[in-house]
Amino acid sequence: MRRQRNRTKLSMEDIEFRTTLLRSLKNCLEAADKLNEIYKKTNETLDVMMGNQLEIKHTRTEITNIIQTPDSRPEERKNQVNDLKCEEAKNTQPEGRNEKRIQKCEDSVRSLWDSFKYTNIRIIGVPEDERKQDIENLFEEIMTENFPHLVKEMDLQVQEARRTPNKRNPKRTTPRHIIIKMPRAKDKERILKAARERKSVTYKGIPIRLSADFSTQTLQARREWQEIFKVMNTKNLQPRLLYPAKLSFRIEGQIKSFTDKEKLKEFITTKPGLYEMLKGIL
């Protein structure tokens, strides 16, 4: 009887354990189903949000295109909804004003960069086999070889001397330029003036060139004057390129200067002889 009661007792405990276990498993499965449902809803919500973001982005792009090109697609503007038209009316600005703002920003950056480079001398054509630590002494050798009188008159000091760019490109056949930063702008001007007067500058007999150091934008602006400069020079108009990129020349006993070609175009319409001279290149 005791053994039978024990078996009955164990069987009851076993049943109770299994029931508890099944109940726990059921709860876990229900919880997993709920998590799966939440996960699906979350993904759906994210998809909707991403779709909305894309729609907003496309709408903003459309508005931007309308603002930037107000006269290019009139048939599309007619079909825009009222809120886009209102947005356009609030934000549209004349294209010319935008261009002036961009030009003003570019001029400010260029002016700042040119100011930073104002005391620099750029040396072009010195072979690459010169070691970096010898560049400052190299400049002194150039000065002694070409301008011995300046070496005696000036307290020749160099703030910084380096090759540019910093790393050499093995595919490049020409030597990197050397930048010499002088402590005073007047020293730089004296050296460059002496180089212009001498016309031929050398380093150990190798022809080199000394020039002012400008920003990339200013260099491009100066290059754009070169063809006009050459023509004016052949006609004895005494052209000069002033800092940073202004063309100056003498005509009818007066010195005229221009910062861009558009202003020069307007001017030559009043000077028939000058117009005939430049009409093919301006």
mmCIF file of N, CA, C and O in Angstrom, residues 160-211:
data_model
loop_
_atom_site.group_PDB
_atom_site.id
_atom_site.type_symbol
_atom_site.label_atom_id
_atom_site.label_comp_id
_atom_site.label_asym_id
_atom_site.label_seq_id
_atom_site.Cartn_x
_atom_site.Cartn_y
_atom_site.Cartn_z
ATOM 1 N N GLU A 160 60.096 80.712 -43.885
ATOM 2 C CA GLU A 160 59.756 79.322 -44.200
ATOM 3 C C GLU A 160 60.222 79.006 -45.607
ATOM 4 O O GLU A 160 60.179 79.865 -46.496
ATOM 5 N N ALA A 161 60.687 77.780 -45.821
ATOM 6 C CA ALA A 161 61.110 77.332 -47.141
ATOM 7 C C ALA A 161 60.674 75.885 -47.315
ATOM 8 O O ALA A 161 61.009 75.034 -46.493
ATOM 9 N N ARG A 162 59.959 75.604 -48.411
ATOM 10 C CA ARG A 162 59.447 74.249 -48.607
ATOM 11 C C ARG A 162 59.124 74.005 -50.075
ATOM 12 O O ARG A 162 58.937 74.949 -50.852
ATOM 13 N N ARG A 163 59.060 72.725 -50.421
ATOM 14 C CA ARG A 163 58.563 72.328 -51.738
ATOM 15 C C ARG A 163 57.045 72.226 -51.682
ATOM 16 O O ARG A 163 56.463 71.946 -50.640
ATOM 17 N N THR A 164 56.409 72.431 -52.823
ATOM 18 C CA THR A 164 54.970 72.246 -52.897
ATOM 19 C C THR A 164 54.608 71.540 -54.196
ATOM 20 O O THR A 164 55.144 71.897 -55.251
ATOM 21 N N PRO A 165 53.754 70.490 -54.139
ATOM 22 C CA PRO A 165 53.125 69.929 -52.936
ATOM 23 C C PRO A 165 54.150 69.203 -52.064
ATOM 24 O O PRO A 165 55.281 68.985 -52.486
ATOM 25 N N ASN A 166 53.730 68.816 -50.847
ATOM 26 C CA ASN A 166 54.659 68.217 -49.899
ATOM 27 C C ASN A 166 55.241 66.900 -50.394
ATOM 28 O O ASN A 166 56.414 66.610 -50.180
ATOM 29 N N LYS A 167 54.382 66.073 -51.040
ATOM 30 C CA LYS A 167 54.832 64.774 -51.537
ATOM 31 C C LYS A 167 55.081 64.854 -53.038
ATOM 32 O O LYS A 167 54.310 65.451 -53.780
ATOM 33 N N ARG A 168 56.156 64.218 -53.446
ATOM 34 C CA ARG A 168 56.516 64.216 -54.860
ATOM 35 C C ARG A 168 55.727 63.154 -55.612
ATOM 36 O O ARG A 168 55.604 62.019 -55.146
ATOM 37 N N ASN A 169 55.209 63.519 -56.753
ATOM 38 C CA ASN A 169 54.493 62.586 -57.632
ATOM 39 C C ASN A 169 55.505 61.955 -58.596
ATOM 40 O O ASN A 169 56.103 62.666 -59.410
ATOM 41 N N PRO A 170 55.708 60.633 -58.498
ATOM 42 C CA PRO A 170 56.714 59.998 -59.355
ATOM 43 C C PRO A 170 56.401 60.106 -60.846
ATOM 44 O O PRO A 170 57.300 59.995 -61.683
ATOM 45 N N LYS A 171 55.131 60.345 -61.189
ATOM 46 C CA LYS A 171 54.742 60.470 -62.589
ATOM 47 C C LYS A 171 55.016 61.876 -63.137
ATOM 48 O O LYS A 171 54.952 62.095 -64.347
ATOM 49 N N ARG A 172 55.293 62.789 -62.246
ATOM 50 C CA ARG A 172 55.517 64.171 -62.660
ATOM 51 C C ARG A 172 56.956 64.348 -63.137
ATOM 52 O O ARG A 172 57.898 63.995 -62.434
ATOM 53 N N THR A 173 57.126 64.888 -64.342
ATOM 54 C CA THR A 173 58.463 65.037 -64.923
ATOM 55 C C THR A 173 59.123 66.351 -64.515
ATOM 56 O O THR A 173 60.348 66.438 -64.500
ATOM 57 N N THR A 174 58.340 67.369 -64.213
ATOM 58 C CA THR A 174 58.913 68.658 -63.833
ATOM 59 C C THR A 174 59.101 68.737 -62.317
ATOM 60 O O THR A 174 58.345 68.119 -61.567
ATOM 61 N N PRO A 175 60.091 69.472 -61.857
ATOM 62 C CA PRO A 175 60.326 69.565 -60.404
ATOM 63 C C PRO A 175 59.228 70.352 -59.707
ATOM 64 O O PRO A 175 58.604 71.241 -60.305
ATOM 65 N N ARG A 176 58.983 69.998 -58.460
ATOM 66 C CA ARG A 176 58.011 70.754 -57.672
ATOM 67 C C ARG A 176 58.516 72.183 -57.442
ATOM 68 O O ARG A 176 59.726 72.425 -57.409
ATOM 69 N N HIS A 177 57.590 73.091 -57.285
ATOM 70 C CA HIS A 177 57.957 74.477 -57.017
ATOM 71 C C HIS A 177 58.450 74.617 -55.575
ATOM 72 O O HIS A 177 58.154 73.791 -54.715
ATOM 73 N N ILE A 178 59.187 75.681 -55.337
ATOM 74 C CA ILE A 178 59.673 76.005 -53.994
ATOM 75 C C ILE A 178 58.981 77.280 -53.534
ATOM 76 O O ILE A 178 58.903 78.269 -54.287
ATOM 77 N N ILE A 179 58.468 77.260 -52.319
ATOM 78 C CA ILE A 179 57.834 78.439 -51.730
ATOM 79 C C ILE A 179 58.760 79.006 -50.655
ATOM 80 O O ILE A 179 59.142 78.311 -49.717
ATOM 81 N N ILE A 180 59.109 80.273 -50.819
ATOM 82 C CA ILE A 180 59.927 80.980 -49.836
ATOM 83 C C ILE A 180 59.058 82.058 -49.196
ATOM 84 O O ILE A 180 58.545 82.942 -49.893
ATOM 85 N N LYS A 181 58.867 81.974 -47.898
ATOM 86 C CA LYS A 181 58.059 82.974 -47.179
ATOM 87 C C LYS A 181 58.988 83.986 -46.536
ATOM 88 O O LYS A 181 59.778 83.645 -45.646
ATOM 89 N N MET A 182 58.878 85.218 -47.003
ATOM 90 C CA MET A 182 59.712 86.290 -46.467
ATOM 91 C C MET A 182 59.018 86.945 -45.272
ATOM 92 O O MET A 182 57.784 86.983 -45.207
ATOM 93 N N PRO A 183 59.789 87.504 -44.333
ATOM 94 C CA PRO A 183 59.153 88.163 -43.179
ATOM 95 C C PRO A 183 58.509 89.503 -43.529
ATOM 96 O O PRO A 183 57.593 89.950 -42.853
ATOM 97 N N ARG A 184 58.984 90.132 -44.633
ATOM 98 C CA ARG A 184 58.460 91.453 -44.999
ATOM 99 C C ARG A 184 58.091 91.487 -46.481
ATOM 100 O O ARG A 184 58.851 90.987 -47.331
ATOM 101 N N ALA A 185 56.961 92.100 -46.781
ATOM 102 C CA ALA A 185 56.501 92.178 -48.168
ATOM 103 C C ALA A 185 57.433 93.034 -49.019
ATOM 104 O O ALA A 185 57.637 92.753 -50.206
ATOM 105 N N LYS A 186 58.031 94.050 -48.443
ATOM 106 C CA LYS A 186 58.908 94.938 -49.217
ATOM 107 C C LYS A 186 60.161 94.187 -49.696
ATOM 108 O O LYS A 186 60.671 94.477 -50.789
ATOM 109 N N ASP A 187 60.647 93.218 -48.900
ATOM 110 C CA ASP A 187 61.782 92.407 -49.344
ATOM 111 C C ASP A 187 61.393 91.552 -50.543
ATOM 112 O O ASP A 187 62.158 91.421 -51.506
ATOM 113 N N LYS A 188 60.210 90.970 -50.481
ATOM 114 C CA LYS A 188 59.723 90.176 -51.611
ATOM 115 C C LYS A 188 59.623 91.033 -52.860
ATOM 116 O O LYS A 188 60.046 90.614 -53.948
ATOM 117 N N GLU A 189 59.082 92.244 -52.735
ATOM 118 C CA GLU A 189 58.900 93.119 -53.888
ATOM 119 C C GLU A 189 60.241 93.523 -54.497
ATOM 120 O O GLU A 189 60.381 93.577 -55.725
ATOM 121 N N ARG A 190 61.233 93.781 -53.662
ATOM 122 C CA ARG A 190 62.562 94.154 -54.171
ATOM 123 C C ARG A 190 63.186 93.013 -54.961
ATOM 124 O O ARG A 190 63.769 93.213 -56.027
ATOM 125 N N ILE A 191 63.046 91.794 -54.444
ATOM 126 C CA ILE A 191 63.628 90.631 -55.130
ATOM 127 C C ILE A 191 62.932 90.376 -56.463
ATOM 128 O O ILE A 191 63.586 90.144 -57.491
ATOM 129 N N LEU A 192 61.598 90.439 -56.469
ATOM 130 C CA LEU A 192 60.861 90.195 -57.721
ATOM 131 C C LEU A 192 61.116 91.303 -58.742
ATOM 132 O O LEU A 192 61.194 91.031 -59.952
ATOM 133 N N LYS A 193 61.265 92.531 -58.284
ATOM 134 C CA LYS A 193 61.583 93.631 -59.193
ATOM 135 C C LYS A 193 62.955 93.423 -59.825
ATOM 136 O O LYS A 193 63.144 93.613 -61.038
ATOM 137 N N ALA A 194 63.917 92.989 -58.999
ATOM 138 C CA ALA A 194 65.261 92.721 -59.515
ATOM 139 C C ALA A 194 65.227 91.569 -60.515
ATOM 140 O O ALA A 194 65.943 91.585 -61.536
ATOM 141 N N ALA A 195 64.380 90.560 -60.270
ATOM 142 C CA ALA A 195 64.262 89.428 -61.194
ATOM 143 C C ALA A 195 63.666 89.870 -62.527
ATOM 144 O O ALA A 195 64.098 89.405 -63.592
ATOM 145 N N ARG A 196 62.673 90.768 -62.492
ATOM 146 C CA ARG A 196 62.073 91.280 -63.739
ATOM 147 C C ARG A 196 63.093 92.078 -64.541
ATOM 148 O O ARG A 196 63.152 91.985 -65.771
ATOM 149 N N GLU A 197 63.893 92.869 -63.843
ATOM 150 C CA GLU A 197 64.881 93.697 -64.533
ATOM 151 C C GLU A 197 66.012 92.857 -65.111
ATOM 152 O O GLU A 197 66.526 93.153 -66.190
ATOM 153 N N ARG A 198 66.372 91.808 -64.391
ATOM 154 C CA ARG A 198 67.450 90.936 -64.860
ATOM 155 C C ARG A 198 66.980 90.064 -66.024
ATOM 156 O O ARG A 198 67.759 89.713 -66.904
ATOM 157 N N LYS A 199 65.720 89.675 -66.023
ATOM 158 C CA LYS A 199 65.067 88.866 -67.064
ATOM 159 C C LYS A 199 65.536 87.416 -67.086
ATOM 160 O O LYS A 199 64.734 86.518 -67.352
ATOM 161 N N SER A 200 66.783 87.152 -66.832
ATOM 162 C CA SER A 200 67.284 85.774 -66.831
ATOM 163 C C SER A 200 67.842 85.440 -65.449
ATOM 164 O O SER A 200 68.845 86.012 -65.025
ATOM 165 N N VAL A 201 67.162 84.509 -64.746
ATOM 166 C CA VAL A 201 67.586 84.085 -63.409
ATOM 167 C C VAL A 201 68.001 82.626 -63.492
ATOM 168 O O VAL A 201 67.321 81.814 -64.133
ATOM 169 N N THR A 202 69.109 82.271 -62.840
ATOM 170 C CA THR A 202 69.622 80.905 -62.928
ATOM 171 C C THR A 202 69.961 80.352 -61.550
ATOM 172 O O THR A 202 70.124 81.101 -60.580
ATOM 173 N N TYR A 203 70.065 79.025 -61.499
ATOM 174 C CA TYR A 203 70.588 78.330 -60.316
ATOM 175 C C TYR A 203 71.625 77.322 -60.799
ATOM 176 O O TYR A 203 71.286 76.379 -61.515
ATOM 177 N N LYS A 204 72.883 77.586 -60.470
ATOM 178 C CA LYS A 204 73.998 76.770 -60.957
ATOM 179 C C LYS A 204 73.963 76.669 -62.478
ATOM 180 O O LYS A 204 74.205 75.616 -63.068
ATOM 181 N N GLY A 205 73.615 77.774 -63.123
ATOM 182 C CA GLY A 205 73.570 77.835 -64.577
ATOM 183 C C GLY A 205 72.276 77.359 -65.198
ATOM 184 O O GLY A 205 72.059 77.531 -66.399
ATOM 185 N N ILE A 206 71.385 76.747 -64.405
ATOM 186 C CA ILE A 206 70.103 76.251 -64.920
ATOM 187 C C ILE A 206 69.071 77.379 -64.863
ATOM 188 O O ILE A 206 68.882 77.993 -63.811
ATOM 189 N N PRO A 207 68.388 77.677 -65.975
ATOM 190 C CA PRO A 207 67.367 78.740 -65.954
ATOM 191 C C PRO A 207 66.224 78.397 -65.002
ATOM 192 O O PRO A 207 65.689 77.290 -65.033
ATOM 193 N N ILE A 208 65.875 79.339 -64.150
ATOM 194 C CA ILE A 208 64.741 79.190 -63.240
ATOM 195 C C ILE A 208 63.898 80.458 -63.316
ATOM 196 O O ILE A 208 64.267 81.424 -63.998
ATOM 197 N N ARG A 209 62.791 80.448 -62.604
ATOM 198 C CA ARG A 209 61.906 81.621 -62.620
ATOM 199 C C ARG A 209 61.426 81.946 -61.215
ATOM 200 O O ARG A 209 61.075 81.043 -60.450
ATOM 201 N N LEU A 210 61.418 83.221 -60.891
ATOM 202 C CA LEU A 210 60.907 83.707 -59.609
ATOM 203 C C LEU A 210 59.621 84.478 -59.861
ATOM 204 O O LEU A 210 59.567 85.322 -60.773
ATOM 205 N N SER A 211 58.604 84.202 -59.089
ATOM 206 C CA SER A 211 57.334 84.910 -59.253
ATOM 207 C C SER A 211 56.636 85.055 -57.917
ATOM 208 O O SER A 211 57.025 84.418 -56.933
#
